[in-house]
mmCIF file of C-alpha atoms in Angstrom:
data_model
loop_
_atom_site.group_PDB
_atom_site.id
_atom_site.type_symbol
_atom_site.label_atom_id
_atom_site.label_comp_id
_atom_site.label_asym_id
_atom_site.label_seq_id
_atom_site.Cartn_x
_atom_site.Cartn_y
_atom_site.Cartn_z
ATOM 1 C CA UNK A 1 38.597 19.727 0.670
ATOM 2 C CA UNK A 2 37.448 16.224 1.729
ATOM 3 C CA UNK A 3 36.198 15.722 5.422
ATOM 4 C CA UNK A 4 35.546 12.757 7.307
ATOM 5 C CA UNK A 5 31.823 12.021 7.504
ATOM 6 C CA UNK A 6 30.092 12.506 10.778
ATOM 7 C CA UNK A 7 28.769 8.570 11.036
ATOM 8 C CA UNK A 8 32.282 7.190 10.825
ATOM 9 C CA UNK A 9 31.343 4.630 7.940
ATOM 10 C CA UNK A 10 33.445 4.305 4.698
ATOM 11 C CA UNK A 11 31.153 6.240 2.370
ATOM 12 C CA UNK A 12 32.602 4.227 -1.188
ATOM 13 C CA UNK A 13 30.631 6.089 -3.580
ATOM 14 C CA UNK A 14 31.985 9.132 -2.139
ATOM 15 C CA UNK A 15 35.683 8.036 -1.886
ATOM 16 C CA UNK A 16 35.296 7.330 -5.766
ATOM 17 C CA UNK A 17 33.862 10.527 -6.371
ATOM 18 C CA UNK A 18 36.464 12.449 -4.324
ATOM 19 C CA UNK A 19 39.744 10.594 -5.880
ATOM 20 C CA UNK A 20 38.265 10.764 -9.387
ATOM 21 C CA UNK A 21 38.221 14.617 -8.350
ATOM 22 C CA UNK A 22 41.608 15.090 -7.032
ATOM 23 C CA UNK A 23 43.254 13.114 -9.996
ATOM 24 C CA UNK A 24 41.786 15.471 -12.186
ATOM 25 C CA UNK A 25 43.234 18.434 -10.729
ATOM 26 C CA UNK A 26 46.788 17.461 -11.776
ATOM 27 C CA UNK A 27 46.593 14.889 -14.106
ATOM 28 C CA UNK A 28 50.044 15.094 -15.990
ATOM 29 C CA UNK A 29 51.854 14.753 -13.137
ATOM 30 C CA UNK A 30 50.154 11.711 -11.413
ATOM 31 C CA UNK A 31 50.698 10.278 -14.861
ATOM 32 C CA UNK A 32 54.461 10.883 -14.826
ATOM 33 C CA UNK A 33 55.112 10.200 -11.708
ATOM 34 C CA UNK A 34 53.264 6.832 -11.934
ATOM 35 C CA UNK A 35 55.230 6.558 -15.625
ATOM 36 C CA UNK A 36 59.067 7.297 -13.923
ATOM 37 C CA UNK A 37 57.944 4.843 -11.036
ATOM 38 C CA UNK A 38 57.425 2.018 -13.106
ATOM 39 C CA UNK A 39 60.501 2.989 -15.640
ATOM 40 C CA UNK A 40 62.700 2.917 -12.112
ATOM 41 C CA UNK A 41 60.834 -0.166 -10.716
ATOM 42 C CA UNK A 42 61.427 -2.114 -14.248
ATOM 43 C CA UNK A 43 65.199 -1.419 -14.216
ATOM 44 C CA UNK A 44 66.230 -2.532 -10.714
ATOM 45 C CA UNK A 45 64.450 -5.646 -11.463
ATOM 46 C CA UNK A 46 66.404 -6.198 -14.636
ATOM 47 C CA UNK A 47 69.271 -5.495 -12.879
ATOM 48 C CA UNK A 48 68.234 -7.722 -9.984
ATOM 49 C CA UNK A 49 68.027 -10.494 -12.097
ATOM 50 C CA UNK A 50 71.202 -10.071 -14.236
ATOM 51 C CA UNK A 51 71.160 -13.323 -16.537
ATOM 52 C CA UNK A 52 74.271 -15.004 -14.780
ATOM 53 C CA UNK A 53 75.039 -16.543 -18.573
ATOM 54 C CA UNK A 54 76.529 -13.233 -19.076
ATOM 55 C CA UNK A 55 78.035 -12.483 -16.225
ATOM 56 C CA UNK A 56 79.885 -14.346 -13.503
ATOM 57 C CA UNK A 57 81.380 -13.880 -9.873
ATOM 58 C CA UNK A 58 80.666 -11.993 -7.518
ATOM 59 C CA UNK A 59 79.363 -9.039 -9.742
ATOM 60 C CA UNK A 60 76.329 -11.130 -9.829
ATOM 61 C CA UNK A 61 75.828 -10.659 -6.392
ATOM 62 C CA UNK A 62 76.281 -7.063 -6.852
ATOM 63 C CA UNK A 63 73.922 -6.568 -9.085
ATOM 64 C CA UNK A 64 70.992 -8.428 -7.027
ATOM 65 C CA UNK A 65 71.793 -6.503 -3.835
ATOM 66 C CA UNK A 66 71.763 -3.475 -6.115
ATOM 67 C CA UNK A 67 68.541 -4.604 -7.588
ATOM 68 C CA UNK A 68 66.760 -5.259 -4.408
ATOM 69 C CA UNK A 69 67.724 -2.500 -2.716
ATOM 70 C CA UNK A 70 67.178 -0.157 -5.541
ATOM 71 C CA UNK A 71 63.413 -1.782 -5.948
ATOM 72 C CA UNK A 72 62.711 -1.399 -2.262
ATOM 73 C CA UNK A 73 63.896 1.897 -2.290
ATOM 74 C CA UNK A 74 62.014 2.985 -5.615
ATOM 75 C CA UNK A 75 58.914 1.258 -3.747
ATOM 76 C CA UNK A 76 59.034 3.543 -0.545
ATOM 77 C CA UNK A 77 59.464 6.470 -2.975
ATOM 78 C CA UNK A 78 56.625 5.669 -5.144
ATOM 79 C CA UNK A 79 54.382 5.163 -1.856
ATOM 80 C CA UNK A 80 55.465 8.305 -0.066
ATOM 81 C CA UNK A 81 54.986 10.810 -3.579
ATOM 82 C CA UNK A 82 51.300 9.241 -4.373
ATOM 83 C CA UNK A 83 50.112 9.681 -0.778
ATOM 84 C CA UNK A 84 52.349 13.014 -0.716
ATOM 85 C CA UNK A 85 50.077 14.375 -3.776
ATOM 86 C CA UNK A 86 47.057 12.736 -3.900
ATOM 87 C CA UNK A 87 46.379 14.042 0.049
ATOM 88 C CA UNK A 88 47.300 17.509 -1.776
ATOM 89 C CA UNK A 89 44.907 17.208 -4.283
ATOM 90 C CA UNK A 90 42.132 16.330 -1.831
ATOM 91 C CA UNK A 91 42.662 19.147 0.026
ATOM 92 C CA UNK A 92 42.005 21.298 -2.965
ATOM 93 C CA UNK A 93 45.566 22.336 -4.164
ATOM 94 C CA UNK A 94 46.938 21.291 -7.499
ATOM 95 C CA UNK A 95 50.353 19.261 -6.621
ATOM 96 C CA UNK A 96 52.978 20.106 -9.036
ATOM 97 C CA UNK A 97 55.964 17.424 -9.705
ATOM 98 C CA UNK A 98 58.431 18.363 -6.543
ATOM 99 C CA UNK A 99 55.261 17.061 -4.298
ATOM 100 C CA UNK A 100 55.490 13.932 -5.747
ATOM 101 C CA UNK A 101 59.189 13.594 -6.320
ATOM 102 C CA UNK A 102 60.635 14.806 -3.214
ATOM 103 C CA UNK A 103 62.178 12.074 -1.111
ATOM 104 C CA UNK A 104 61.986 12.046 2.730
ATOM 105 C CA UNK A 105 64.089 9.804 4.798
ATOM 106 C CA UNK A 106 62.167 9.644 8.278
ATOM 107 C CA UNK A 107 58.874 8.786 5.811
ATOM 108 C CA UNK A 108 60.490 5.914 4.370
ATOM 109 C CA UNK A 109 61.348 4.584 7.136
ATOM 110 C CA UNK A 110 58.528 4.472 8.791
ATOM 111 C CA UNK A 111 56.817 3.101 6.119
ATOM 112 C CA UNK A 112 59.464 -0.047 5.904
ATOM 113 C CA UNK A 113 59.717 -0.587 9.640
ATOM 114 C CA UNK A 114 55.710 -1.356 9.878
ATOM 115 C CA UNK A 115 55.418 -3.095 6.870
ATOM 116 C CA UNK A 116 58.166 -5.289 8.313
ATOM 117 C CA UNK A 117 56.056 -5.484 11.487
ATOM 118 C CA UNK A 118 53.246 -6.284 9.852
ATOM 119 C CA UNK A 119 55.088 -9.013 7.484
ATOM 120 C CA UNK A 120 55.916 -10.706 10.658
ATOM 121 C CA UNK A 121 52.609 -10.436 12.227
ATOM 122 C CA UNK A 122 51.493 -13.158 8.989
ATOM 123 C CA UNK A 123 54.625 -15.148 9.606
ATOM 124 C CA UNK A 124 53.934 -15.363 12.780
ATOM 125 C CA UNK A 125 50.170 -16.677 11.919
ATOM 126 C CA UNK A 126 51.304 -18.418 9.289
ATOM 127 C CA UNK A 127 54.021 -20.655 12.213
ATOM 128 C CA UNK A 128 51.179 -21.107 13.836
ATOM 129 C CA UNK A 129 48.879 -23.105 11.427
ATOM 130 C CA UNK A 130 51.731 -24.809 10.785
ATOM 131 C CA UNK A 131 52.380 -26.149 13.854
ATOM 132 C CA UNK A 132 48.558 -26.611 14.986
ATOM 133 C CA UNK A 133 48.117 -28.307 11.564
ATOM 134 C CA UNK A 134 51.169 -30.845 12.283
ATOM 135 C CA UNK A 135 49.850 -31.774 15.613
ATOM 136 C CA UNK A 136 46.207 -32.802 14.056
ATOM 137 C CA UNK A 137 47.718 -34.071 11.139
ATOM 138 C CA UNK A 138 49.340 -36.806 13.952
ATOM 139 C CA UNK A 139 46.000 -37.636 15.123
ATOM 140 C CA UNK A 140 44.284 -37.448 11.853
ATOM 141 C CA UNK A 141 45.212 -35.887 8.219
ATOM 142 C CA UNK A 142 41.293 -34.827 7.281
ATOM 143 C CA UNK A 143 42.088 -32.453 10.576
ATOM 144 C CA UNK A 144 44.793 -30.725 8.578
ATOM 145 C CA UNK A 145 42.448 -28.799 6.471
ATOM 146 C CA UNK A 146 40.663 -27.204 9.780
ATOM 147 C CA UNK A 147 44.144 -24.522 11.145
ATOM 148 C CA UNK A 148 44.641 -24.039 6.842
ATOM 149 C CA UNK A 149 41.048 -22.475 6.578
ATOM 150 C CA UNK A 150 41.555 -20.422 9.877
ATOM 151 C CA UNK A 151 44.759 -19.449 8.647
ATOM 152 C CA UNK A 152 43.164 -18.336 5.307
ATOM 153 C CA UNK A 153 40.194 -16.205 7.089
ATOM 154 C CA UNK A 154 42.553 -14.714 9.601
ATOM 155 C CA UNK A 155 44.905 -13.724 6.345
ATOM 156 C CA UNK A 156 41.947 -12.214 4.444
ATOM 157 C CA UNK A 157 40.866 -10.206 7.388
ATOM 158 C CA UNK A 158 44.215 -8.721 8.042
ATOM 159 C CA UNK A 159 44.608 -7.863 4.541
ATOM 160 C CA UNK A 160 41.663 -5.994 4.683
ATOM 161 C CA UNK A 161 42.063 -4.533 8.055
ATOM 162 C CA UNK A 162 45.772 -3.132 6.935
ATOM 163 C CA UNK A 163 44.684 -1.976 3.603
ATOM 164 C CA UNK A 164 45.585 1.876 5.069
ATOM 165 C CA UNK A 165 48.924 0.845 6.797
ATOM 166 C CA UNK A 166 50.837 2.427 4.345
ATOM 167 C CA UNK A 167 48.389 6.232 5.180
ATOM 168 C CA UNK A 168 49.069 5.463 9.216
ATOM 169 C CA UNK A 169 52.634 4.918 9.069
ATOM 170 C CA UNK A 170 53.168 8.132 6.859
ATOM 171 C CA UNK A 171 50.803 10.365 8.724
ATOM 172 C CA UNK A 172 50.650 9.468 11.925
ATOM 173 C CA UNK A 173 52.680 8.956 14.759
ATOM 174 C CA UNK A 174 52.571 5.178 16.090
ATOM 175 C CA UNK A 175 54.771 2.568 16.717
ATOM 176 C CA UNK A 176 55.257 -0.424 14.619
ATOM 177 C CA UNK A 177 52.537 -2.961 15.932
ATOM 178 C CA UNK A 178 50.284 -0.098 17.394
ATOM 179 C CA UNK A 179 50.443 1.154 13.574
ATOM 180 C CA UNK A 180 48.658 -2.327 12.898
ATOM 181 C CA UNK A 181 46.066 -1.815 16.054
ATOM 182 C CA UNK A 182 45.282 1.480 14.823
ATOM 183 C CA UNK A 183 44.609 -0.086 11.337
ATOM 184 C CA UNK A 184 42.303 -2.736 13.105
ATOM 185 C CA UNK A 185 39.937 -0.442 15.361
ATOM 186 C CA UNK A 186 39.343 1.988 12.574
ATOM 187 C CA UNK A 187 38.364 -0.722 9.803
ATOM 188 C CA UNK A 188 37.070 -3.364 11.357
ATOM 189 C CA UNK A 189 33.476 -1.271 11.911
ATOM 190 C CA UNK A 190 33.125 -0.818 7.952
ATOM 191 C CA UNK A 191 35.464 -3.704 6.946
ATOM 192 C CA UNK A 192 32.688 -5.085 4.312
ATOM 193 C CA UNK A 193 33.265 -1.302 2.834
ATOM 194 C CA UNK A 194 36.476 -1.687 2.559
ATOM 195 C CA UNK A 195 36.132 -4.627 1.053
ATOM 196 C CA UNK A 196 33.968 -3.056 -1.387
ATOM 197 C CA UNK A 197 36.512 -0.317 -1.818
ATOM 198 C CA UNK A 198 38.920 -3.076 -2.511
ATOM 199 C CA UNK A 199 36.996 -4.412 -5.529
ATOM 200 C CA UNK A 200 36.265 -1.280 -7.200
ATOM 201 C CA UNK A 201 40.209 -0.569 -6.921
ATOM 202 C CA UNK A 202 40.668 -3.750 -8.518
ATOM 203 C CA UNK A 203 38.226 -3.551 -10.986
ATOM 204 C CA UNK A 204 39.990 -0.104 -12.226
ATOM 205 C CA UNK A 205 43.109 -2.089 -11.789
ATOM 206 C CA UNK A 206 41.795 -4.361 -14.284
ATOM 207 C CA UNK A 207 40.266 -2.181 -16.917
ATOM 208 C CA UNK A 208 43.681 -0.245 -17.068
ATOM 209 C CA UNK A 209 45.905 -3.568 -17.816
ATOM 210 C CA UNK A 210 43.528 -4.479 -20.458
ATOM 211 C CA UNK A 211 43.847 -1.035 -22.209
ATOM 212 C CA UNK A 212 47.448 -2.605 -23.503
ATOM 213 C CA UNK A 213 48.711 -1.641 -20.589
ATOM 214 C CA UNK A 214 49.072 1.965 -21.018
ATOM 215 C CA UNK A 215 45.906 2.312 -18.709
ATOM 216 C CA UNK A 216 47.531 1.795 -15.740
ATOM 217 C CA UNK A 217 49.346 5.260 -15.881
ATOM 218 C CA UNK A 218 45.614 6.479 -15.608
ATOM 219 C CA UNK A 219 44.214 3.733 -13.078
ATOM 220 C CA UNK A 220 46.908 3.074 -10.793
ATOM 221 C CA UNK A 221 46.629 6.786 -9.369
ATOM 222 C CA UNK A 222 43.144 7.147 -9.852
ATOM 223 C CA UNK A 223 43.319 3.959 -7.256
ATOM 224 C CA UNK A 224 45.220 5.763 -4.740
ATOM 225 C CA UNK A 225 43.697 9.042 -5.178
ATOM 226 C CA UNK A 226 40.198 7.249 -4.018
ATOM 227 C CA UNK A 227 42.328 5.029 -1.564
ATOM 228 C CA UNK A 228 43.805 8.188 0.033
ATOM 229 C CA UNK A 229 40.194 9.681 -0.130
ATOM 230 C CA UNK A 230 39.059 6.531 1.936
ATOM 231 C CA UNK A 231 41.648 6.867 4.940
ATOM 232 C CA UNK A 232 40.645 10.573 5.224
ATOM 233 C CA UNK A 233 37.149 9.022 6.027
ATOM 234 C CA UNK A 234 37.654 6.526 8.206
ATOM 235 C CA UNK A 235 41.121 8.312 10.084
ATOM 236 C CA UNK A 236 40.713 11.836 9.708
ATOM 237 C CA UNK A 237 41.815 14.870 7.343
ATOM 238 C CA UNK A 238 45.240 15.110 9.689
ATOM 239 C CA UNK A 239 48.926 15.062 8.946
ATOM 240 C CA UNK A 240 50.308 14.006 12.474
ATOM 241 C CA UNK A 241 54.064 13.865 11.228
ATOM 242 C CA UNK A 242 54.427 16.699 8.764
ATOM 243 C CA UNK A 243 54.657 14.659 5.717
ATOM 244 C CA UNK A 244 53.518 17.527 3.730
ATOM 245 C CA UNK A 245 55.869 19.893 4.936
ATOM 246 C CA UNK A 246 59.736 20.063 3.123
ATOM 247 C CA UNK A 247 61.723 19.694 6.427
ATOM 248 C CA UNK A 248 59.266 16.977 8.144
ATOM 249 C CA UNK A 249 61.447 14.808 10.244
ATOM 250 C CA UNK A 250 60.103 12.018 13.179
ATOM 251 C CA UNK A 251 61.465 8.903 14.818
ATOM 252 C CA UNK A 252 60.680 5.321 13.991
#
């Protein structure tokens, strides 16, 4: 069982050492999981885009409701199963296929509600350089470039800073934007490790797409094992809302 370290500081080394653990202990079924995901994620999209050369009226409509809903939906499930078993797996049990598979409603909807919040929180930024960039670009256009760096850096540190949002709004109890606080004051003191943590997930990212592919059934939960095995670091080794449990059930 994983445990948060005593300084408070995103140990990497140790988050890659930990996930690479946990994936091993059920490695099948991270791999299937991962492997129905993407079957599920591949179809909605074809059916999302429905060539309209084909087909005409309002079934085309239909279909790309059907296929954006059904991706979303496939999305939140994918989310809630890897973070389901690979916080199973870290705490020393073997997660069989039902961890991973079974759906729960108050979960996913957490999950969607704050990453709507936080989708709005870079719209929101993003207005904003907007605006303050059309006012300078009035008094002079080399000022426009100024509120599109800030813009940029403020991005790139929220990006990093909400790297766990998905951990918070499954396993603990917060409300939308105080999800995205709570994100902030537990990164920001090892935000350079995260960033770190970031670019070893993307390297194994990397090395699985250019083993044809077929790597990324391998990498992509290897990347969320050690992803899960960083939040337990920097938030804790506690599941606030029962996610775990068959019958968990909170509010919004």
């Amino acid at each position: 069982m994983t445990t948060a370290p005593s300084d408070g500081r995103l140990h990497v080394l140790r988050a890659v050492e930990d996930g690479w653990s946990a994936f091993t202990k059920a490695p099948w079924s991270f791999i299937l999981f991962t492997l129905l995901v993407g079957i599920l994620s591949v179809i909605f999209q074809l059916v999302a885009n429905a060539p309209s050369t084909y087909i005409e009226g309002p079934i085309v409509i239909l279909l790309t409701i059907t296929g954006v809903i059904g991706s979303v939906l496939i999305n939140l499930w994918g989310v809630i199963g890897m973070v389901r078993g690979s916080w199973i797996a870290l705490e020393g049990t073997k997660p069989d296929f039902l961890d991973f598979s079974r759906w729960d409603g108050s979960a996913a909807g957490r999950l969607f509600v704050r990453s709507i919040a936080l989708n709005i929180v870079f719209l929101v930024i993003l207005a904003v350089g907007l605006g303050v960039a059309f006012g300078l670009g009035q008094l002079n256009e080399a000022l426009i470039w100024l509120p599109g760096i800030i813009t940029l850096v403020l991005f790139i540190y929220l990006s990093v800073n909400q790297m766990f949002l998905p951990y918070v709004a499954l396993l603990e109890q917060h409300r939308p934007f105080e999800t995205i606080q709570r994100g902030r004051d537990a990164v920001d003191p090892s935000w350079w490790w995260v960033v770190l943590l970031l670019i070893v997930d993307a390297v194994i990212i990397v090395i699985g797409t250019i083993l044809c592919g077929v790597g990324l059934l391998v990498a992509a939960p290897v990347v969320a094992c050690i992803t899960t095995a960083a939040y337990r670091q920097l938030f804790g080794t506690t599941d606030h809302t029962g996610l775990l449990r068959s019958d968990a059930s909170t509010t919004l």
